[in-house]
């Protein structure tokens, strides 16, 4: 979808799911499959422990346009892997504004940036977000040609770490502010 909006929704799962929402490129050349500029406002996702991830954003080596996603006042709870996973190149300029990601010692990450085709992680801005009880880290970035990340006025409680940044550990230049 392009420039779609989902607002005032509660989603709960009682069966195993990989993701509640996936924003991913359709087969190459399918203009209907471009996911760009989508907005999620006042959404509650409750995984009840059956959910791997609340939201996955997947880029590709082509410009998949899986970027400029905006989450505002979104709450994601009860996942085992990550509230949000941003995977790969061209998953850029994503905004998380006043969101809450709560694993309560059952899930690994709040926001997880990993590589796929193109060997890059996606980028995001987290503004005034709350992270609760992650087993590994509230925010994780894998080592590989990263794009920019902005973290401002966020709160963390009960997690093993706030930020695990493989990019910084590797000595590469890291656009993190």
XYZ file of N, CA, C and O in Angstrom:
708
model
N 0.839 -1.184 0.000
C 0.000 0.000 0.000
C 0.880 1.242 0.000
O 2.018 1.207 0.427
N 0.327 2.310 -0.459
C 1.043 3.577 -0.509
C 0.229 4.648 0.171
O -0.941 4.855 -0.132
N 0.859 5.331 1.123
C 0.233 6.444 1.834
C -1.117 6.058 2.446
O -2.058 6.828 2.431
N -1.172 4.848 2.972
C -2.372 4.373 3.661
C -2.258 4.708 5.140
O -1.167 4.917 5.664
N -3.390 4.752 5.831
C -3.383 5.038 7.260
C -4.242 4.028 8.000
O -5.349 3.703 7.572
N -3.706 3.535 9.118
C -4.453 2.677 10.027
C -4.471 3.401 11.365
O -3.422 3.764 11.885
N -5.656 3.628 11.921
C -5.758 4.365 13.184
C -6.828 3.755 14.077
O -7.791 3.167 13.600
N -6.611 3.909 15.402
C -7.581 3.486 16.414
C -7.971 2.021 16.254
O -9.143 1.674 16.146
N -6.949 1.143 16.255
C -7.164 -0.283 16.048
C -6.482 -1.059 17.169
O -5.395 -0.704 17.616
N -7.112 -2.155 17.597
C -6.500 -3.071 18.549
C -6.429 -4.440 17.893
O -7.438 -4.967 17.424
N -5.228 -5.023 17.849
C -5.001 -6.323 17.235
C -4.425 -7.256 18.287
O -3.405 -6.956 18.895
N -5.069 -8.403 18.504
C -4.613 -9.382 19.480
C -4.553 -10.738 18.809
O -5.455 -11.099 18.052
N -3.486 -11.497 19.073
C -3.374 -12.833 18.506
C -3.266 -13.868 19.618
O -2.582 -13.649 20.602
N -3.952 -14.975 19.423
C -3.869 -16.084 20.365
C -3.322 -17.327 19.670
O -3.362 -18.417 20.211
N -2.827 -17.150 18.445
C -2.176 -18.234 17.715
C -0.829 -17.725 17.212
O -0.613 -16.526 17.087
N 0.071 -18.643 16.916
C 1.431 -18.269 16.507
C 1.420 -17.487 15.189
O 0.805 -17.906 14.219
N 2.097 -16.350 15.195
C 2.245 -15.509 14.007
C 3.685 -15.039 13.917
O 4.309 -14.751 14.936
N 4.195 -14.921 12.690
C 5.526 -14.333 12.518
C 5.444 -12.825 12.693
O 6.226 -12.233 13.416
N 4.494 -12.180 12.011
C 4.336 -10.730 12.057
C 2.854 -10.380 12.008
O 2.090 -11.055 11.326
N 2.462 -9.316 12.684
C 1.092 -8.822 12.546
C 0.998 -7.958 11.288
O 0.074 -8.076 10.500
N 1.996 -7.100 11.083
C 2.014 -6.221 9.913
C 3.363 -6.385 9.221
O 4.404 -6.306 9.864
N 3.341 -6.620 7.914
C 4.565 -6.699 7.125
C 4.481 -5.681 6.010
O 3.500 -5.642 5.273
N 5.500 -4.863 5.904
C 5.593 -3.896 4.816
C 6.778 -4.333 3.976
O 7.920 -4.224 4.397
N 6.490 -4.887 2.786
C 7.530 -5.510 1.986
C 7.274 -5.261 0.505
O 6.138 -5.141 0.071
N 8.363 -5.254 -0.249
C 8.267 -5.067 -1.697
C 7.570 -6.254 -2.338
O 7.856 -7.404 -2.024
N 6.651 -5.970 -3.261
C 6.012 -7.014 -4.059
C 6.996 -7.461 -5.139
O 8.066 -6.881 -5.287
N 6.644 -8.477 -5.912
C 7.553 -8.906 -6.982
C 7.977 -7.734 -7.859
O 7.191 -6.821 -8.113
N 9.222 -7.772 -8.309
C 9.822 -6.693 -9.083
C 8.914 -6.273 -10.238
O 8.402 -7.101 -10.976
N 8.709 -4.997 -10.358
C 7.907 -4.469 -11.452
C 6.435 -4.337 -11.138
O 5.659 -3.877 -11.972
N 5.990 -4.725 -9.948
C 4.581 -4.621 -9.578
C 4.366 -3.318 -8.827
O 4.588 -3.243 -7.626
N 3.923 -2.241 -9.500
C 3.779 -0.948 -8.832
C 2.716 -0.962 -7.739
O 2.754 -0.145 -6.831
N 1.786 -1.887 -7.786
C 0.750 -1.962 -6.757
C 1.327 -2.463 -5.437
O 0.722 -2.299 -4.384
N 2.511 -3.088 -5.491
C 3.080 -3.684 -4.295
C 4.047 -2.802 -3.542
O 4.707 -3.250 -2.622
N 4.158 -1.535 -3.925
C 5.084 -0.635 -3.241
C 4.482 -0.194 -1.917
O 3.342 0.240 -1.857
N 5.243 -0.348 -0.852
C 4.811 0.105 0.470
C 5.594 1.346 0.820
O 6.790 1.270 1.071
N 4.952 2.489 0.839
C 5.664 3.724 1.128
C 4.727 4.713 1.797
O 3.563 4.823 1.437
N 5.253 5.423 2.798
C 4.513 6.517 3.410
C 3.313 6.091 4.231
O 2.423 6.898 4.480
N 3.271 4.854 4.668
C 2.124 4.394 5.451
C 2.203 4.906 6.882
O 3.284 5.042 7.446
N 1.045 5.192 7.479
C 0.958 5.748 8.829
C 0.103 4.843 9.707
O -0.975 4.422 9.303
N 0.615 4.570 10.906
C -0.124 3.807 11.910
C -0.229 4.690 13.149
O 0.786 5.099 13.706
N -1.447 5.022 13.569
C -1.673 5.907 14.713
C -2.604 5.248 15.713
O -3.623 4.676 15.324
N -2.249 5.365 16.990
C -3.086 4.849 18.063
C -3.482 3.391 17.819
O -4.646 3.018 17.867
N -2.454 2.562 17.563
C -2.656 1.135 17.312
C -2.077 0.358 18.485
O -0.990 0.664 18.969
N -2.813 -0.650 18.949
C -2.352 -1.548 20.002
C -2.234 -2.945 19.415
O -3.208 -3.476 18.867
N -1.036 -3.533 19.516
C -0.803 -4.910 19.074
C -0.402 -5.714 20.298
O 0.587 -5.404 20.956
N -1.192 -6.745 20.612
C -0.919 -7.619 21.757
C -0.679 -9.032 21.256
O -1.590 -9.669 20.721
N 0.572 -9.504 21.426
C 0.939 -10.812 20.929
C 0.633 -11.956 21.868
O 0.634 -13.103 21.454
N 0.405 -11.647 23.135
C 0.089 -12.693 24.126
C 1.141 -13.804 24.142
O 0.840 -14.934 24.497
N 2.390 -13.509 23.702
C 3.458 -14.505 23.684
C 3.465 -15.396 22.457
O 4.324 -16.251 22.306
N 2.499 -15.207 21.544
C 2.416 -16.025 20.338
C 3.020 -15.330 19.117
O 3.022 -15.859 18.033
N 3.504 -14.144 19.297
C 3.922 -13.291 18.194
C 5.442 -13.172 18.142
O 6.065 -12.862 19.157
N 6.032 -13.403 16.980
C 7.480 -13.216 16.848
C 7.808 -11.727 16.752
O 8.644 -11.224 17.488
N 7.136 -11.017 15.843
C 7.367 -9.587 15.641
C 6.027 -8.888 15.424
O 5.134 -9.434 14.793
N 5.948 -7.643 15.890
C 4.738 -6.867 15.654
C 4.696 -6.302 14.250
O 3.692 -6.369 13.558
N 5.820 -5.754 13.795
C 5.899 -5.098 12.498
C 7.228 -5.422 11.849
O 8.280 -5.316 12.487
N 7.204 -5.806 10.577
C 8.427 -6.012 9.801
C 8.414 -5.093 8.598
O 7.425 -5.028 7.873
N 9.532 -4.391 8.420
C 9.722 -3.539 7.252
C 10.916 -4.114 6.504
O 12.014 -4.195 7.054
N 10.706 -4.536 5.260
C 11.742 -5.220 4.516
C 12.084 -4.453 3.250
O 11.214 -4.209 2.415
N 13.355 -4.067 3.121
C 13.836 -3.425 1.913
C 14.520 -4.435 1.015
O 14.628 -5.613 1.346
N 14.992 -4.000 -0.141
C 15.676 -4.882 -1.074
C 16.759 -4.085 -1.785
O 16.862 -2.880 -1.608
N 17.565 -4.748 -2.625
C 18.647 -4.055 -3.315
C 18.115 -3.057 -4.334
O 18.768 -2.085 -4.659
N 16.926 -3.306 -4.872
C 16.286 -2.297 -5.710
C 15.625 -1.301 -4.768
O 15.458 -1.569 -3.585
N 15.237 -0.156 -5.241
C 14.580 0.816 -4.369
C 13.144 0.375 -4.156
O 12.240 0.701 -4.924
N 12.952 -0.395 -3.099
C 11.635 -0.970 -2.818
C 10.649 0.071 -2.310
O 9.464 -0.204 -2.201
N 11.145 1.254 -1.992
C 10.294 2.314 -1.450
C 9.603 1.914 -0.157
O 8.541 2.414 0.169
N 10.198 0.972 0.564
C 9.650 0.586 1.857
C 10.206 1.521 2.923
O 10.903 1.119 3.829
N 9.885 2.783 2.759
C 10.426 3.765 3.673
C 9.358 4.808 3.998
O 8.220 4.701 3.564
N 9.751 5.778 4.789
C 8.885 6.851 5.292
C 7.645 6.301 5.994
O 6.581 6.890 5.950
N 7.812 5.185 6.665
C 6.766 4.630 7.521
C 6.679 5.491 8.774
O 7.700 5.921 9.298
N 5.478 5.730 9.270
C 5.311 6.539 10.479
C 4.414 5.793 11.472
O 3.276 5.454 11.146
N 4.944 5.566 12.674
C 4.165 5.011 13.769
C 4.044 6.086 14.830
O 5.053 6.615 15.300
N 2.825 6.415 15.199
C 2.579 7.450 16.197
C 1.644 6.896 17.262
O 0.537 6.444 16.946
N 2.102 6.897 18.511
C 1.326 6.367 19.627
C 0.895 4.925 19.367
O -0.246 4.546 19.574
N 1.858 4.113 18.904
C 1.625 2.681 18.679
C 2.222 1.929 19.858
O 3.322 2.222 20.313
N 1.479 0.944 20.356
C 1.939 0.120 21.477
C 1.967 -1.332 21.023
O 0.960 -1.830 20.508
N 3.127 -1.971 21.195
C 3.288 -3.374 20.799
C 3.801 -4.132 22.019
O 4.831 -3.786 22.594
N 3.071 -5.190 22.402
C 3.395 -5.990 23.588
C 3.335 -7.481 23.255
O 2.623 -7.888 22.344
N 4.046 -8.297 24.035
C 3.894 -9.746 23.989
C 4.530 -10.438 22.801
O 3.997 -11.411 22.282
N 5.690 -9.996 22.370
C 6.405 -10.612 21.251
C 7.620 -11.355 21.781
O 8.115 -11.073 22.871
N 8.121 -12.309 20.980
C 9.274 -13.091 21.413
C 10.579 -12.640 20.764
O 11.643 -12.824 21.340
N 10.524 -12.046 19.580
C 11.743 -11.584 18.905
C 11.870 -10.066 19.011
O 12.708 -9.572 19.746
N 11.053 -9.311 18.266
C 11.181 -7.853 18.249
C 9.818 -7.205 18.018
O 8.984 -7.746 17.301
N 9.627 -6.044 18.625
C 8.415 -5.275 18.338
C 8.437 -4.848 16.880
O 7.448 -4.983 16.153
N 9.582 -4.330 16.436
C 9.748 -3.860 15.057
C 11.069 -4.408 14.525
O 12.100 -4.307 15.182
N 11.023 -4.959 13.323
C 12.257 -5.361 12.645
C 12.351 -4.599 11.329
O 11.442 -4.648 10.514
N 13.456 -3.888 11.158
C 13.734 -3.178 9.914
C 14.861 -3.939 9.246
O 15.947 -4.064 9.796
N 14.585 -4.453 8.059
C 15.537 -5.351 7.421
C 15.950 -4.816 6.063
O 15.135 -4.668 5.169
N 17.215 -4.524 5.931
C 17.807 -4.283 4.642
C 17.784 -2.872 4.113
O 17.199 -1.956 4.668
N 18.462 -2.741 2.993
C 18.643 -1.484 2.298
C 17.292 -0.933 1.833
O 16.347 -1.673 1.611
N 17.215 0.358 1.708
C 16.027 1.064 1.216
C 14.823 0.936 2.140
O 13.692 1.126 1.706
N 15.039 0.604 3.387
C 13.992 0.701 4.412
C 14.411 1.885 5.283
O 14.968 1.726 6.349
N 14.179 3.087 4.768
C 14.775 4.293 5.325
C 13.734 5.268 5.865
O 12.557 5.174 5.557
N 14.206 6.239 6.654
C 13.393 7.371 7.123
C 12.112 6.949 7.834
O 11.062 7.559 7.662
N 12.190 5.893 8.597
C 11.033 5.435 9.369
C 10.986 6.199 10.686
O 12.017 6.452 11.303
N 9.793 6.571 11.128
C 9.621 7.376 12.334
C 8.759 6.643 13.348
O 7.663 6.182 13.029
N 9.278 6.533 14.573
C 8.527 5.987 15.697
C 8.367 7.122 16.698
O 9.335 7.536 17.323
N 7.168 7.639 16.830
C 6.893 8.815 17.651
C 5.951 8.442 18.791
O 4.812 8.034 18.552
N 6.447 8.572 20.027
C 5.656 8.301 21.224
C 5.075 6.881 21.205
O 3.890 6.658 21.456
N 5.932 5.900 20.891
C 5.523 4.497 20.846
C 6.013 3.770 22.097
O 6.981 4.184 22.732
N 5.358 2.665 22.430
C 5.778 1.820 23.544
C 5.979 0.404 23.030
O 5.090 -0.163 22.389
N 7.164 -0.150 23.311
C 7.506 -1.510 22.907
C 7.819 -2.288 24.182
O 8.851 -2.049 24.818
N 6.937 -3.210 24.570
C 7.086 -3.912 25.838
C 7.175 -5.414 25.683
O 6.211 -6.064 25.274
N 8.339 -5.969 26.018
C 8.539 -7.416 25.957
C 8.361 -8.066 27.317
O 8.087 -9.249 27.416
N 8.562 -7.299 28.376
C 8.398 -7.774 29.747
C 9.164 -9.074 30.002
O 8.638 -10.037 30.515
N 10.458 -9.050 29.567
C 11.414 -10.143 29.773
C 11.032 -11.414 29.014
O 11.439 -12.510 29.372
N 10.257 -11.282 27.938
C 9.908 -12.435 27.104
C 10.406 -12.272 25.674
O 10.482 -13.242 24.938
N 10.739 -11.046 25.264
C 11.192 -10.776 23.901
C 12.586 -10.183 23.895
O 13.046 -9.623 24.889
N 13.254 -10.296 22.763
C 14.654 -9.902 22.669
C 14.901 -8.422 22.419
O 15.799 -7.840 23.008
N 14.131 -7.802 21.511
C 14.439 -6.445 21.064
C 13.178 -5.584 20.960
O 12.102 -6.085 20.664
N 13.362 -4.279 21.094
C 12.302 -3.338 20.781
C 12.332 -3.032 19.294
O 11.413 -3.349 18.550
N 13.435 -2.417 18.832
C 13.658 -2.164 17.411
C 14.918 -2.915 17.010
O 15.982 -2.742 17.608
N 14.798 -3.742 15.994
C 15.911 -4.585 15.546
C 16.196 -4.272 14.078
O 15.326 -4.441 13.227
N 17.410 -3.797 13.791
C 17.821 -3.490 12.413
C 18.821 -4.546 11.968
O 19.900 -4.667 12.544
N 18.451 -5.310 10.947
C 19.313 -6.375 10.444
C 19.509 -6.222 8.943
O 18.785 -5.494 8.273
N 20.496 -6.937 8.403
C 20.795 -6.862 6.977
C 20.034 -7.929 6.209
O 19.535 -8.895 6.767
N 19.939 -7.704 4.932
C 19.516 -8.725 3.967
C 20.226 -8.372 2.672
O 21.338 -7.880 2.708
N 19.598 -8.564 1.540
C 20.220 -8.208 0.267
C 20.691 -6.754 0.312
O 19.982 -5.888 0.797
N 21.863 -6.500 -0.172
C 22.401 -5.149 -0.157
C 23.285 -4.872 1.038
O 23.929 -3.836 1.125
N 23.331 -5.768 2.006
C 24.210 -5.688 3.171
C 24.085 -4.392 3.956
O 25.065 -3.872 4.463
N 22.894 -3.845 4.057
C 22.685 -2.661 4.873
C 21.501 -2.867 5.802
O 20.594 -3.628 5.510
N 21.545 -2.153 6.908
C 20.402 -2.130 7.797
C 19.560 -0.900 7.475
O 20.048 0.044 6.869
N 18.317 -0.919 7.862
C 17.447 0.227 7.630
C 17.683 1.325 8.651
O 18.413 1.142 9.624
N 17.070 2.467 8.425
C 17.243 3.598 9.317
C 15.927 4.031 9.934
O 14.852 3.734 9.413
N 16.026 4.756 11.061
C 14.815 5.197 11.742
C 15.117 6.356 12.677
O 16.263 6.632 13.013
N 14.043 6.994 13.130
C 14.086 7.981 14.203
C 13.128 7.502 15.281
O 11.963 7.212 14.996
N 13.596 7.416 16.520
C 12.756 7.066 17.672
C 12.668 8.303 18.567
O 13.681 8.749 19.107
N 11.482 8.872 18.683
C 11.277 10.094 19.447
C 10.286 9.830 20.576
O 9.166 9.368 20.319
N 10.693 10.085 21.806
C 9.804 9.954 22.958
C 9.171 8.569 23.061
O 7.985 8.420 23.306
N 9.981 7.527 22.834
C 9.491 6.144 22.902
C 9.835 5.514 24.252
O 10.781 5.932 24.921
N 9.085 4.492 24.625
C 9.315 3.740 25.852
C 9.629 2.291 25.496
O 8.913 1.676 24.704
N 10.694 1.759 26.094
C 11.129 0.382 25.871
C 11.101 -0.344 27.216
O 11.696 0.138 28.181
N 10.466 -1.526 27.248
C 10.280 -2.225 28.523
C 10.697 -3.693 28.439
O 10.126 -4.475 27.672
N 11.693 -4.070 29.240
C 12.030 -5.462 29.515
C 12.495 -6.319 28.360
O 11.973 -7.417 28.179
N 13.513 -5.888 27.610
C 14.040 -6.698 26.514
C 15.226 -7.534 26.973
O 16.083 -7.049 27.700
N 15.262 -8.782 26.531
C 16.290 -9.717 26.971
C 17.668 -9.413 26.404
O 18.684 -9.735 27.019
N 17.752 -8.804 25.208
C 19.045 -8.471 24.610
C 19.250 -6.953 24.623
O 20.189 -6.467 25.230
N 18.376 -6.209 23.933
C 18.534 -4.750 23.883
C 17.247 -4.100 23.400
O 16.489 -4.694 22.639
N 17.027 -2.874 23.844
C 15.886 -2.110 23.346
C 16.054 -1.801 21.860
O 15.109 -1.889 21.084
N 17.268 -1.436 21.477
C 17.576 -1.120 20.082
C 18.821 -1.901 19.688
O 19.835 -1.884 20.391
N 18.755 -2.581 18.558
C 19.865 -3.393 18.061
C 20.139 -3.035 16.603
O 19.221 -2.968 15.793
N 21.417 -2.794 16.294
C 21.836 -2.587 14.899
C 22.968 -3.542 14.585
O 23.971 -3.590 15.280
N 22.798 -4.272 13.509
C 23.799 -5.232 13.074
C 24.980 -4.514 12.419
O 24.838 -3.411 11.926
N 26.131 -5.160 12.402
C 27.314 -4.587 11.764
C 27.192 -4.699 10.257
O 27.193 -5.786 9.733
N 27.050 -3.616 9.562
C 27.065 -3.580 8.095
C 26.589 -2.234 7.602
O 25.431 -1.903 7.765
N 27.449 -1.467 6.971
C 27.110 -0.244 6.261
C 25.814 0.416 6.727
O 24.840 0.453 5.994
N 25.748 0.928 7.922
C 24.480 1.409 8.438
C 24.072 2.755 7.848
O 24.892 3.509 7.364
N 22.789 3.003 7.915
C 22.255 4.320 7.584
C 21.910 5.014 8.897
O 22.007 4.419 9.961
N 21.507 6.240 8.849
C 21.313 7.041 10.040
C 20.215 6.577 10.975
O 19.189 6.055 10.556
N 20.479 6.794 12.255
C 19.518 6.510 13.316
C 19.525 7.701 14.269
O 20.585 8.196 14.642
N 18.338 8.170 14.650
C 18.196 9.248 15.622
C 17.371 8.719 16.786
O 16.284 8.157 16.578
N 17.871 8.883 18.008
C 17.161 8.467 19.213
C 17.083 9.690 20.116
O 18.116 10.239 20.491
N 15.860 10.123 20.458
C 15.708 11.343 21.240
C 14.602 11.178 22.273
O 13.487 10.757 21.936
N 14.905 11.511 23.524
C 13.942 11.541 24.630
C 13.226 10.208 24.835
O 12.035 10.157 25.108
N 13.966 9.104 24.723
C 13.393 7.776 24.924
C 13.657 7.288 26.348
O 14.615 7.702 26.991
N 12.813 6.379 26.826
C 12.887 5.839 28.181
C 13.031 4.328 28.098
O 12.373 3.677 27.284
N 13.861 3.761 28.964
C 14.074 2.325 29.011
C 14.007 1.848 30.459
O 14.556 2.484 31.350
N 13.350 0.698 30.646
C 13.303 0.108 31.989
C 13.276 -1.413 31.879
O 12.521 -1.982 31.084
N 14.130 -2.075 32.677
C 14.108 -3.525 32.807
C 14.727 -4.298 31.659
O 14.548 -5.503 31.561
N 15.471 -3.642 30.783
C 16.116 -4.315 29.658
C 17.590 -4.572 29.968
O 18.186 -3.871 30.778
N 18.166 -5.565 29.302
C 19.590 -5.866 29.487
C 20.467 -4.714 29.007
O 21.497 -4.444 29.594
N 20.063 -4.061 27.913
C 20.831 -2.935 27.376
C 19.872 -2.022 26.629
O 18.850 -2.475 26.120
N 20.224 -0.757 26.556
C 19.409 0.158 25.754
C 19.784 0.038 24.282
O 18.932 -0.085 23.421
N 21.087 0.055 23.995
C 21.556 0.022 22.610
C 22.683 -0.981 22.466
O 23.675 -0.919 23.202
N 22.532 -1.920 21.546
C 23.624 -2.794 21.141
C 23.872 -2.467 19.685
O 23.017 -2.677 18.831
N 25.030 -1.899 19.434
C 25.336 -1.376 18.110
C 26.590 -2.044 17.590
O 27.698 -1.655 17.937
N 26.425 -3.055 16.759
C 27.562 -3.757 16.185
C 28.400 -2.868 15.296
O 29.578 -3.115 15.087
N 27.795 -1.820 14.761
C 28.531 -0.888 13.911
C 29.587 -0.169 14.731
O 30.754 -0.096 14.348
N 29.210 0.359 15.890
C 30.157 1.078 16.742
C 31.236 0.135 17.252
O 32.398 0.497 17.328
N 30.859 -1.096 17.593
C 31.822 -2.065 18.103
C 32.850 -2.450 17.046
O 33.982 -2.788 17.362
N 32.460 -2.385 15.766
C 33.370 -2.781 14.695
C 34.346 -1.676 14.312
O 35.273 -1.903 13.558
N 34.101 -0.435 14.796
C 34.971 0.678 14.469
C 34.591 1.403 13.187
O 35.257 2.331 12.756
N 33.487 0.984 12.525
C 33.025 1.674 11.319
C 32.431 3.028 11.683
O 32.055 3.255 12.828
N 32.317 3.904 10.719
C 31.626 5.176 10.953
C 30.153 4.869 11.223
O 29.540 4.076 10.534
N 29.594 5.506 12.215
C 28.235 5.192 12.620
C 27.399 6.470 12.704
O 27.566 7.247 13.634
N 26.482 6.688 11.759
C 25.628 7.871 11.852
C 24.533 7.684 12.883
O 23.418 7.317 12.571
N 24.878 7.864 14.146
C 23.935 7.694 15.236
C 23.907 8.982 16.029
O 24.942 9.475 16.465
N 22.716 9.569 16.191
C 22.601 10.782 16.989
C 21.509 10.634 18.024
O 20.627 9.833 17.881
